[in-house]
Short mmCIF file of C-alpha atoms and ligand atoms in Angstrom, two decimals:
data_model
loop_
_atom_site.label_atom_id
_atom_site.label_comp_id
_atom_site.label_asym_id
_atom_site.label_seq_id
_atom_site.Cartn_x
_atom_site.Cartn_y
_atom_site.Cartn_z
CA UNK H 1 7.65 0.55 -28.71
CA UNK H 2 6.53 -2.55 -30.58
CA UNK H 3 3.24 -3.54 -28.87
CA UNK H 4 4.17 -7.23 -29.23
CA UNK H 5 7.17 -6.60 -27.03
CA UNK H 6 4.96 -5.35 -24.21
CA UNK H 7 2.74 -8.36 -24.69
CA UNK H 8 5.67 -10.77 -24.55
CA UNK H 9 7.11 -8.97 -21.56
CA UNK H 10 3.84 -9.38 -19.67
CA UNK H 11 3.21 -13.04 -20.36
CA UNK H 12 4.69 -16.26 -19.06
CA UNK H 13 3.67 -19.65 -20.47
CA UNK H 14 0.74 -17.94 -22.18
CA UNK H 15 -0.58 -16.52 -18.88
CA UNK H 16 -0.75 -12.78 -18.49
CA UNK H 17 1.24 -11.47 -15.51
CA UNK H 18 -0.95 -9.42 -13.14
CA UNK H 19 -0.44 -5.65 -13.50
CA UNK H 20 -0.71 -3.15 -10.66
CA UNK H 21 -3.78 -1.66 -12.33
CA UNK H 22 -5.51 -5.06 -12.47
CA UNK H 23 -4.60 -5.84 -8.85
CA UNK H 24 -5.97 -2.50 -7.72
CA UNK H 25 -9.26 -3.00 -9.57
CA UNK H 26 -9.87 -6.43 -8.00
CA UNK H 27 -12.21 -6.16 -4.99
CA UNK H 28 -10.10 -7.45 -2.11
CA UNK H 29 -10.52 -7.96 1.61
CA UNK H 30 -7.75 -7.81 4.20
CA UNK H 31 -8.05 -10.49 6.88
CA UNK H 32 -4.69 -10.28 8.64
CA UNK H 33 -3.72 -6.77 9.66
CA UNK H 34 -2.64 -5.60 13.11
CA UNK H 35 -3.80 -2.00 13.51
CA UNK H 36 -0.84 -1.30 15.81
CA UNK H 37 1.35 -2.58 12.96
CA UNK H 38 -0.03 0.06 10.61
CA UNK H 39 1.45 2.86 12.72
CA UNK H 40 3.67 4.75 10.28
CA UNK H 41 6.80 6.46 11.68
CA UNK H 42 5.39 9.90 10.76
CA UNK H 43 2.23 9.35 12.82
CA UNK H 44 4.25 7.72 15.60
CA UNK H 45 6.44 10.81 15.98
CA UNK H 46 3.40 13.09 15.77
CA UNK H 47 1.59 11.16 18.53
CA UNK H 48 4.76 11.05 20.67
CA UNK H 49 4.88 14.84 20.50
CA UNK H 50 1.15 15.23 21.12
CA UNK H 51 1.34 12.97 24.21
CA UNK H 52 4.72 14.12 25.55
CA UNK H 53 6.32 10.73 25.13
CA UNK H 54 10.04 10.34 24.57
CA UNK H 55 10.93 7.79 21.92
CA UNK H 56 14.46 6.47 21.35
CA UNK H 57 14.22 7.80 17.75
CA UNK H 58 14.82 11.42 16.72
CA UNK H 59 13.55 11.17 13.15
CA UNK H 60 11.49 9.14 10.69
CA UNK H 61 14.77 7.89 9.17
CA UNK H 62 16.01 6.72 12.57
CA UNK H 63 12.77 4.79 13.11
CA UNK H 64 13.06 3.10 9.72
CA UNK H 65 16.69 2.19 10.40
CA UNK H 66 15.62 0.38 13.58
CA UNK H 67 13.30 -1.85 11.53
CA UNK H 68 15.97 -4.43 10.79
CA UNK H 69 14.57 -7.68 12.15
CA UNK H 70 16.06 -11.15 12.34
CA UNK H 71 13.03 -13.03 13.69
CA UNK H 72 9.54 -12.51 15.14
CA UNK H 73 10.69 -11.58 18.65
CA UNK H 74 13.13 -8.91 17.44
CA UNK H 75 10.15 -7.29 15.70
CA UNK H 76 7.70 -7.70 18.59
CA UNK H 77 10.09 -5.95 21.02
CA UNK H 78 10.05 -2.77 18.88
CA UNK H 79 6.37 -3.10 17.94
CA UNK H 80 5.21 -3.12 21.59
CA UNK H 81 7.50 -0.18 22.39
CA UNK H 82 6.10 1.88 19.49
CA UNK H 83 2.53 1.26 20.69
CA UNK H 84 3.31 3.42 23.77
CA UNK H 85 2.53 6.55 21.75
CA UNK H 86 -1.13 5.48 21.49
CA UNK H 87 -2.75 7.11 24.50
CA UNK H 88 -6.16 8.55 23.69
CA UNK H 89 -9.30 7.54 21.83
CA UNK H 90 -8.36 10.12 19.19
CA UNK H 91 -4.94 8.43 18.72
CA UNK H 92 -6.60 5.08 18.00
CA UNK H 93 -9.08 6.80 15.70
CA UNK H 94 -6.27 8.49 13.75
CA UNK H 95 -4.33 5.23 13.47
CA UNK H 96 -7.35 3.34 12.12
CA UNK H 97 -8.43 6.13 9.80
CA UNK H 98 -4.95 6.34 8.23
CA UNK H 99 -5.14 2.59 7.51
CA UNK H 100 -8.62 2.91 5.98
CA UNK H 101 -7.43 5.66 3.63
CA UNK H 102 -4.73 3.25 2.41
CA UNK H 103 -7.40 0.60 1.89
CA UNK H 104 -9.44 2.99 -0.21
CA UNK H 105 -6.39 3.75 -2.39
CA UNK H 106 -5.75 0.03 -2.90
CA UNK H 107 -9.24 -1.25 -3.77
CA UNK H 108 -9.88 -3.02 -0.46
CA UNK H 109 -13.62 -3.36 0.06
CA UNK H 110 -13.74 -5.08 3.46
CA UNK H 111 -11.34 -5.35 6.43
CA UNK H 112 -11.14 -7.61 9.47
CA UNK H 113 -8.30 -6.01 11.43
CA UNK H 114 -6.82 -7.12 14.76
CA UNK H 115 -6.07 -5.01 17.77
CA UNK H 116 -4.24 -6.13 20.93
CA UNK H 117 -6.08 -4.71 23.98
CA UNK H 118 -3.58 -6.20 26.44
CA UNK H 119 -0.73 -4.18 24.91
CA UNK H 120 -2.63 -1.09 26.02
CA UNK H 121 -4.27 -2.16 29.28
CA UNK H 122 -0.84 -3.37 30.50
CA UNK H 123 0.28 0.30 30.20
CA UNK H 124 -2.63 1.45 32.35
CA UNK H 125 -5.02 2.50 29.58
CA UNK H 126 -8.68 1.84 30.17
CA UNK H 127 -9.98 -1.02 27.98
CA UNK H 128 -12.57 1.21 26.35
CA UNK H 129 -10.08 3.77 24.96
CA UNK H 130 -8.59 1.61 22.23
CA UNK H 131 -11.77 -0.18 21.20
CA UNK H 132 -13.88 2.99 21.05
CA UNK H 133 -11.39 4.96 18.96
CA UNK H 134 -10.91 2.05 16.56
CA UNK H 135 -14.62 1.26 16.28
CA UNK H 136 -15.59 4.89 15.61
CA UNK H 137 -13.07 5.09 12.77
CA UNK H 138 -14.27 1.79 11.29
CA UNK H 139 -17.89 3.02 11.41
CA UNK H 140 -16.86 6.24 9.66
CA UNK H 141 -14.95 4.17 7.08
CA UNK H 142 -18.09 2.19 6.38
CA UNK H 143 -20.14 5.40 5.92
CA UNK H 144 -17.65 7.63 4.09
CA UNK H 145 -15.39 5.15 2.25
CA UNK H 146 -17.81 2.21 1.74
CA UNK H 147 -15.37 -0.18 3.40
CA UNK H 148 -17.18 -2.76 5.52
CA UNK H 149 -15.49 -4.30 8.55
CA UNK H 150 -15.39 -6.91 11.30
CA UNK H 151 -13.07 -6.09 14.19
CA UNK H 152 -11.05 -8.91 15.82
CA UNK H 153 -9.75 -8.68 19.37
CA UNK H 154 -6.44 -10.56 19.70
CA UNK H 155 -5.03 -12.10 22.86
CA UNK H 156 -1.29 -12.05 23.55
CA UNK H 157 -0.12 -15.66 23.75
CA UNK H 158 3.03 -14.89 25.76
CA UNK H 159 0.70 -13.97 28.66
CA UNK H 160 -1.39 -16.46 30.65
CA UNK H 161 -4.83 -17.81 29.81
CA UNK H 162 -6.07 -16.23 33.05
CA UNK H 163 -4.94 -12.78 31.84
CA UNK H 164 -6.67 -13.41 28.51
CA UNK H 165 -9.88 -14.27 30.40
CA UNK H 166 -9.62 -10.87 32.19
CA UNK H 167 -9.39 -9.23 28.76
CA UNK H 168 -12.47 -11.13 27.53
CA UNK H 169 -14.28 -9.99 30.67
CA UNK H 170 -13.38 -6.34 29.99
CA UNK H 171 -14.71 -6.75 26.45
CA UNK H 172 -18.19 -7.79 27.61
CA UNK H 173 -19.81 -4.31 27.29
CA UNK H 174 -18.34 -4.03 23.76
CA UNK H 175 -19.19 -7.45 22.33
CA UNK H 176 -21.28 -5.83 19.59
CA UNK H 177 -18.13 -4.03 18.36
CA UNK H 178 -16.22 -7.23 17.56
CA UNK H 179 -16.81 -10.14 15.23
CA UNK H 180 -14.28 -12.48 16.78
CA UNK H 181 -11.11 -13.18 18.72
CA UNK H 182 -7.56 -13.94 17.64
CA UNK H 183 -4.25 -15.10 19.11
CA UNK H 184 -0.91 -13.47 18.37
CA UNK H 185 2.55 -12.52 19.74
CA UNK H 186 5.48 -14.90 20.46
CA UNK H 187 4.49 -18.24 18.94
CA UNK H 188 7.23 -20.70 19.86
CA UNK H 189 6.64 -22.23 23.28
CA UNK H 190 3.09 -20.82 23.45
CA UNK H 191 1.01 -23.47 21.66
CA UNK H 192 -2.66 -22.89 20.81
CA UNK H 193 -3.84 -25.45 23.39
CA UNK H 194 -2.70 -23.07 26.15
CA UNK H 195 -5.90 -21.15 25.34
CA UNK H 196 -8.44 -23.96 24.82
CA UNK H 197 -10.83 -22.88 27.60
CA UNK H 198 -10.65 -19.24 26.53
CA UNK H 199 -11.56 -19.98 22.93
CA UNK H 200 -14.36 -22.28 24.09
CA UNK H 201 -15.78 -19.39 26.14
CA UNK H 202 -15.44 -17.06 23.14
CA UNK H 203 -17.30 -19.58 20.95
CA UNK H 204 -20.09 -19.80 23.54
CA UNK H 205 -20.41 -16.00 23.32
CA UNK H 206 -20.99 -16.27 19.58
CA UNK H 207 -17.56 -15.00 18.58
CA UNK H 208 -15.61 -16.22 15.55
CA UNK H 209 -12.12 -17.58 16.17
CA UNK H 210 -8.80 -17.18 14.36
CA UNK H 211 -5.22 -17.78 15.55
CA UNK H 212 -1.66 -17.24 14.39
CA UNK H 213 -0.14 -20.68 13.88
CA UNK H 214 2.70 -22.09 11.81
CA UNK H 215 4.43 -18.74 11.28
CA UNK H 216 7.58 -19.57 13.27
CA UNK H 217 5.99 -22.35 15.30
CA UNK H 218 5.74 -25.94 14.04
CA UNK H 219 3.02 -27.29 11.76
CA UNK H 220 1.51 -29.17 14.74
CA UNK H 221 0.37 -25.75 16.05
CA UNK H 222 -1.79 -25.41 12.92
CA UNK H 223 -3.51 -28.68 13.77
CA UNK H 224 -4.04 -27.81 17.43
CA UNK H 225 -5.38 -24.36 16.47
CA UNK H 226 -7.97 -26.16 14.34
CA UNK H 227 -8.76 -28.95 16.79
CA UNK H 228 -8.55 -27.28 20.21
CA UNK H 229 -9.35 -23.64 19.41
CA UNK H 230 -11.92 -24.47 16.68
CA UNK H 231 -10.66 -21.60 14.52
CA UNK H 232 -12.36 -20.68 11.25
CA UNK H 233 -9.08 -19.37 9.80
CA UNK H 234 -5.37 -19.87 10.47
CA UNK H 235 -3.18 -16.75 10.40
CA UNK H 236 0.06 -17.40 8.47
CA UNK H 237 0.04 -21.22 8.48
CA UNK H 238 2.94 -21.35 6.01
CA UNK H 239 4.75 -24.11 7.90
CA UNK H 240 2.02 -26.50 6.73
CA UNK H 241 4.49 -27.18 3.91
CA UNK H 242 6.34 -29.48 6.34
CA UNK H 243 3.42 -31.93 6.55
CA UNK H 244 1.79 -33.33 3.42
CA UNK H 245 -1.09 -34.89 5.36
CA UNK H 246 -1.89 -31.52 6.88
CA UNK H 247 -1.86 -29.90 3.44
CA UNK H 248 -4.33 -32.54 2.26
CA UNK H 249 -6.58 -31.71 5.22
CA UNK H 250 -6.35 -27.95 4.54
CA UNK H 251 -7.38 -28.59 0.94
CA UNK H 252 -10.17 -31.02 1.86
CA UNK H 253 -11.66 -28.70 4.50
CA UNK H 254 -10.80 -25.50 2.58
CA UNK H 255 -9.34 -23.91 5.72
CA UNK H 256 -8.35 -20.32 4.92
CA UNK H 257 -4.72 -19.37 5.57
CA UNK H 258 -4.12 -15.62 5.89
CA UNK H 259 -0.61 -15.45 4.46
CA UNK H 260 1.64 -12.37 4.72
CA UNK H 261 4.48 -12.56 2.18
CA UNK H 262 6.41 -9.36 3.03
CA UNK H 263 6.14 -10.12 6.75
CA UNK H 264 7.60 -13.60 6.19
CA UNK H 265 10.65 -12.30 4.33
CA UNK H 266 11.16 -9.35 6.69
CA UNK H 267 11.08 -11.70 9.72
CA UNK H 268 13.31 -14.24 7.92
CA UNK H 269 10.83 -17.08 7.75
CA UNK H 270 12.15 -17.10 4.14
CA UNK H 271 15.40 -15.49 3.04
CA UNK H 272 13.96 -14.40 -0.31
CA UNK H 273 10.46 -14.01 -1.78
CA UNK H 274 11.33 -16.49 -4.53
CA UNK H 275 11.29 -19.21 -1.82
CA UNK H 276 7.80 -18.29 -0.59
CA UNK H 277 5.30 -21.19 -0.91
CA UNK H 278 2.08 -19.16 -1.34
CA UNK H 279 1.70 -19.52 -5.10
CA UNK H 280 2.60 -23.24 -4.96
CA UNK H 281 0.00 -23.76 -2.21
CA UNK H 282 -2.60 -21.87 -4.25
CA UNK H 283 -1.89 -24.07 -7.27
CA UNK H 284 -2.36 -27.19 -5.12
CA UNK H 285 -5.80 -25.96 -4.04
CA UNK H 286 -5.06 -24.58 -0.57
CA UNK H 287 -7.34 -21.65 0.34
CA UNK H 288 -4.60 -19.02 0.73
CA UNK H 289 -5.13 -15.25 0.93
CA UNK H 290 -2.67 -12.33 0.74
CA UNK H 291 -2.35 -9.87 3.65
CA UNK H 292 0.05 -7.24 4.97
CA UNK H 293 0.27 -8.13 8.72
CA UNK H 294 2.18 -5.03 10.00
CA UNK H 295 2.62 -2.90 6.87
CA UNK H 296 4.33 0.09 8.52
CA UNK H 297 7.09 -2.23 9.77
CA UNK H 298 7.41 -4.63 6.84
CA UNK H 299 7.68 -2.29 3.88
CA UNK H 300 4.27 -2.27 2.29
CA UNK H 301 0.51 -2.55 2.31
CA UNK H 302 -1.64 -5.11 0.52
CA UNK H 303 -0.81 -4.14 -3.07
CA UNK H 304 2.92 -4.21 -2.29
CA UNK H 305 2.43 -7.80 -1.07
CA UNK H 306 0.65 -8.75 -4.31
CA UNK H 307 3.34 -6.99 -6.36
CA UNK H 308 6.09 -8.89 -4.52
CA UNK H 309 4.41 -12.09 -5.74
CA UNK H 310 4.23 -10.69 -9.28
CA UNK H 311 7.89 -9.72 -9.28
CA UNK H 312 9.40 -12.78 -7.61
CA UNK H 313 6.87 -15.55 -8.28
CA UNK H 314 5.38 -14.40 -11.62
CA UNK H 315 1.86 -14.17 -10.21
CA UNK H 316 -0.53 -14.16 -13.17
CA UNK H 317 -3.99 -12.61 -13.51
CA UNK H 318 -5.88 -15.83 -12.91
CA UNK H 319 -3.88 -16.53 -9.74
CA UNK H 320 -4.34 -12.95 -8.51
CA UNK H 321 -8.09 -13.15 -9.12
CA UNK H 322 -8.24 -16.46 -7.23
CA UNK H 323 -6.36 -14.89 -4.29
CA UNK H 324 -8.80 -11.96 -4.25
CA UNK H 325 -11.79 -14.35 -4.46
CA UNK H 326 -10.32 -16.41 -1.59
CA UNK H 327 -10.02 -13.23 0.49
CA UNK H 328 -13.71 -12.51 -0.07
CA UNK H 329 -15.01 -16.04 0.52
CA UNK H 330 -12.83 -16.49 3.64
CA UNK H 331 -14.12 -13.32 5.28
CA UNK H 332 -16.92 -13.14 7.86
CA UNK H 333 -19.17 -11.27 5.41
CA UNK H 334 -22.56 -12.84 4.74
CA UNK H 335 -23.19 -14.82 1.56
CA UNK H 336 -24.99 -11.97 -0.24
CA UNK H 337 -22.19 -9.50 0.44
CA UNK H 338 -19.61 -12.07 -0.68
CA UNK H 339 -21.48 -12.72 -3.92
CA UNK H 340 -21.48 -9.03 -4.91
CA UNK H 341 -17.66 -8.88 -4.66
CA UNK H 342 -17.17 -12.30 -6.27
CA UNK H 343 -19.32 -11.26 -9.26
CA UNK H 344 -17.15 -8.20 -9.75
CA UNK H 345 -13.99 -10.31 -9.68
CA UNK H 346 -15.53 -12.63 -12.26
CA UNK H 347 -16.42 -9.67 -14.53
CA UNK H 348 -12.85 -8.42 -14.36
CA UNK H 349 -11.41 -11.74 -15.43
CA UNK H 350 -13.65 -12.25 -18.48
N1 LIG Z 1 1.71 -9.30 16.31
C1 LIG Z 1 1.85 -8.43 15.29
N2 LIG Z 1 2.35 -9.04 14.22
C2 LIG Z 1 2.54 -10.34 14.54
C3 LIG Z 1 3.01 -11.47 13.86
N3 LIG Z 1 3.42 -11.43 12.59
N4 LIG Z 1 3.07 -12.65 14.52
C4 LIG Z 1 2.66 -12.72 15.79
N5 LIG Z 1 2.20 -11.68 16.48
C5 LIG Z 1 2.13 -10.49 15.88
ZN1 LIG Z 2 0.01 -11.24 12.33
#
């Protein structure tokens, strides 16, 4: 093949399109990942068998066929049902370890995953089962795979603030296991301000704060997450595109948005990836990052999300490197740890 052809094929307006190899080599963090959403059908069926649980699916294919969502709630209904197979500390360990192996394959150097304790305590599991299994796997990942971590405990926003306070109370003996708290589940009708007192209590306990806002809910939820929950990051936040003043604020204050492209198309926030605003927001100076949300349900892990941007939005190397750098600088790593990863990204782009 004429080498010029390859060159032309890989460039657009003089900018080199990011290759899979380049994306993999970039040190990346993942800041928006629900561990329960990384439960692959194969492991789900294995755990169902191990725990004598009957699922409405007979095969891996049947599970995948059920993953045909039309909005957030249609996904959440299946997602909570699938979590039933997680019963023991070992199950949570296996789930987390499988995710960490994926991270290693994809060049992810640091993770800040979510878990939803209330999904499990509501089924009668002791609070400590999920957190201990997850934490042990993350510690092993740090030792054996050199992947650092900060675990985030998420509250379910469709439940009451009082129930969330009970969850925070149960977490007290394990505060050293978590870096912060989050807010997820059904967004519309459950605005951030429903949890103002809870997030204030979490802040007083020295915990970082993040919240899903502006995924399906209106852009005003992004503002109230910032102003009433005092969050350091907004999860999703893509509906900021409806309010120019808000975009200006996000740029001015460099608020990180943990964006999840494949999730947004799978849950029909956008019909097609070509409509996704992430690259446009990046170009305007918004601090956006790429994440996989619930990769086992949405068709791909972090690199698949980057590749979707390459294929449908012509993501170039400079943009990819900026997204990776944003993921590092928006993490809860300390400044020294951030600098090590940022230097490597800089070396790769020279
Ligand atoms: N829980 C798991 N994934 C979620 C999402 N994308 N939005 C809200 N809650 C979730
Ligand atoms: Zn999410």
